[in-house]
Amino acid sequence: MKNKKNKDKVLISPGHRACAGCGQMISAKAATEGMGNNVIVANATGCLEVTTTPYPQSAWKMPWIHSLFENASAIASGIKAALNYKGKHGEGRAKNIKVIAQGGDGGTFDIGFGLISGMWERGEDILYICYDTEAYSNTGVQASGATPWAASTTTTPAGTGKNIDAIGSHQNKKDMISIALAHGLPYVAQSTAGYPMDITAKVKKALEIKGPAYIQIMTPCIPGWKVKPSDAMKLGKLGVETGLYPLLEYIDGKLVNSSKIDKKVKVEEYLKLQGRFKHLFKTARGKKQIEYIQKLADENIKKYELKK
Ligand SMILES: Cc1ncc(C[n+]2csc(CCOP(=O)(O)OP(=O)(O)O)c2C)c(N)n1
């Protein structure tokens, strides 16, 4: 039955061009459910933008602007400044409009990094959401600063033939959560596509708290991670259950919530579902990398006090 009220709450309409099962779309829909109807969103170039806005169509039922790849945060700062000006000069309503900038991990960890840092430094009341596919998905899955150790991407390919021992990425994932905290943000959180209600709640909370906020969401990429379209949410859950990608919430720099682990799931359970890690199961050198990834998960469990 059609319910106009409920229909209006869906702020990303179906019919967009994202891959079936896309972790980013699951997460973006959950995020919009926490945004309310009084927001303006600046969106960096990337899959989320490309798949939702083939000119002249748009899947976004809200004021939404496409920025360049690197400057969603600067555009958001400009929007915020204009709203502040209008608020002071007779348009009181403008003061209540929330501003959000969002982008992929390439746009966040790498190319937009300086501008995001500036936005945070200025202490502006803007929420930044990073949809972390752990690679530059839109342009063919090149490695980004968010790519995890040993993942095969088109710029860090796993070895074949004589190079069978090549392990994929030789870099650890950049710790953007710590970088955000180092900027003194009043709200910093992490979530995954496995927990849409957690995403919605975190977006809501971030918008309630005054000042800059950062939410990073692990969003499995079906072709990039070489996974089944039905597995995005499962991978989001396994990321949490292994400790590799825990749910986190910091208020004023203090960890106030994290996902507790009842029975630790080994990282193999997460890695074996993904083609980008399949080379690790073929050689002795690969197996060593799995041990190393397990060590990273165990370190997270300690660092974020995830043990029940
Ligand atoms: C300055 C600039 N460099 C490169 C590009 C090409 N480009 C467009 S989208 C994209 C990848 C986006 O990756 P990410 O931010 O991780 O988002 P995803 O596609 O993974 O969601 C690239 C490299 C561009 N548009 N502008």
PDB file of C-alpha atoms in Angstrom, residues 69 104-107 109-111 132-158 167-174 224-226 276:
ATOM      1  CA  PHE A  69      36.713  14.505  -6.552  1.00  0.00           C
ATOM      2  CA  GLY A 104      34.615   7.445  -1.119  1.00  0.00           C
ATOM      3  CA  ASP A 105      37.859   6.437   0.559  1.00  0.00           C
ATOM      4  CA  GLY A 106      39.978   7.758  -2.327  1.00  0.00           C
ATOM      5  CA  GLY A 107      38.263  11.146  -2.042  1.00  0.00           C
ATOM      6  CA  PHE A 109      41.906   9.313   2.718  1.00  0.00           C
ATOM      7  CA  ASP A 110      43.926  10.641  -0.223  1.00  0.00           C
ATOM      8  CA  ILE A 111      42.851  13.279  -2.681  1.00  0.00           C
ATOM      9  CA  ASP A 132      35.048   3.090   2.450  1.00  0.00           C
ATOM     10  CA  THR A 133      35.290   0.538  -0.371  1.00  0.00           C
ATOM     11  CA  GLU A 134      39.018   0.245   0.386  1.00  0.00           C
ATOM     12  CA  ALA A 135      39.942   1.208  -3.195  1.00  0.00           C
ATOM     13  CA  TYR A 136      39.196   3.654  -6.014  1.00  0.00           C
ATOM     14  CA  SER A 137      36.237   1.550  -7.116  1.00  0.00           C
ATOM     15  CA  ASN A 138      34.767   3.834  -9.740  1.00  0.00           C
ATOM     16  CA  THR A 139      37.841   3.972 -11.942  1.00  0.00           C
ATOM     17  CA  GLY A 140      38.674   0.268 -11.822  1.00  0.00           C
ATOM     18  CA  VAL A 141      39.746  -0.618  -8.277  1.00  0.00           C
ATOM     19  CA  GLN A 142      43.132   1.056  -7.860  1.00  0.00           C
ATOM     20  CA  ALA A 143      44.674   0.935  -4.369  1.00  0.00           C
ATOM     21  CA  SER A 144      43.966   3.890  -2.056  1.00  0.00           C
ATOM     22  CA  GLY A 145      45.264   4.828   1.394  1.00  0.00           C
ATOM     23  CA  ALA A 146      42.369   2.770   2.745  1.00  0.00           C
ATOM     24  CA  THR A 147      43.360  -0.455   0.986  1.00  0.00           C
ATOM     25  CA  PRO A 148      44.219  -3.104   3.567  1.00  0.00           C
ATOM     26  CA  TRP A 149      47.395  -5.189   3.717  1.00  0.00           C
ATOM     27  CA  ALA A 150      47.665  -7.898   1.030  1.00  0.00           C
ATOM     28  CA  ALA A 151      44.506  -6.960  -0.903  1.00  0.00           C
ATOM     29  CA  SER A 152      44.853  -7.454  -4.638  1.00  0.00           C
ATOM     30  CA  THR A 153      43.879  -4.333  -6.603  1.00  0.00           C
ATOM     31  CA  THR A 154      44.665  -3.291 -10.154  1.00  0.00           C
ATOM     32  CA  THR A 155      47.678  -1.278  -8.915  1.00  0.00           C
ATOM     33  CA  THR A 156      48.734  -3.850  -6.289  1.00  0.00           C
ATOM     34  CA  PRO A 157      48.009  -7.081  -8.161  1.00  0.00           C
ATOM     35  CA  ALA A 158      48.496 -10.484  -6.593  1.00  0.00           C
ATOM     36  CA  ILE A 167      51.126 -10.582  -1.961  1.00  0.00           C
ATOM     37  CA  GLY A 168      49.031  -7.654  -3.229  1.00  0.00           C
ATOM     38  CA  SER A 169      49.124  -4.400  -1.249  1.00  0.00           C
ATOM     39  CA  HIS A 170      52.278  -3.851   0.825  1.00  0.00           C
ATOM     40  CA  GLN A 171      50.773  -0.974   2.782  1.00  0.00           C
ATOM     41  CA  ASN A 172      48.683  -0.932   5.903  1.00  0.00           C
ATOM     42  CA  LYS A 173      45.372   0.883   5.871  1.00  0.00           C
ATOM     43  CA  LYS A 174      45.714   4.521   6.913  1.00  0.00           C
ATOM     44  CA  GLY A 224      36.236  -4.618  -6.519  1.00  0.00           C
ATOM     45  CA  TRP A 225      36.319  -7.155  -3.708  1.00  0.00           C
ATOM     46  CA  LYS A 226      35.249  -9.937  -6.113  1.00  0.00           C
ATOM     47  CA  ARG A 276      40.842  -9.898  -3.664  1.00  0.00           C
TER      48      ARG A 276
END
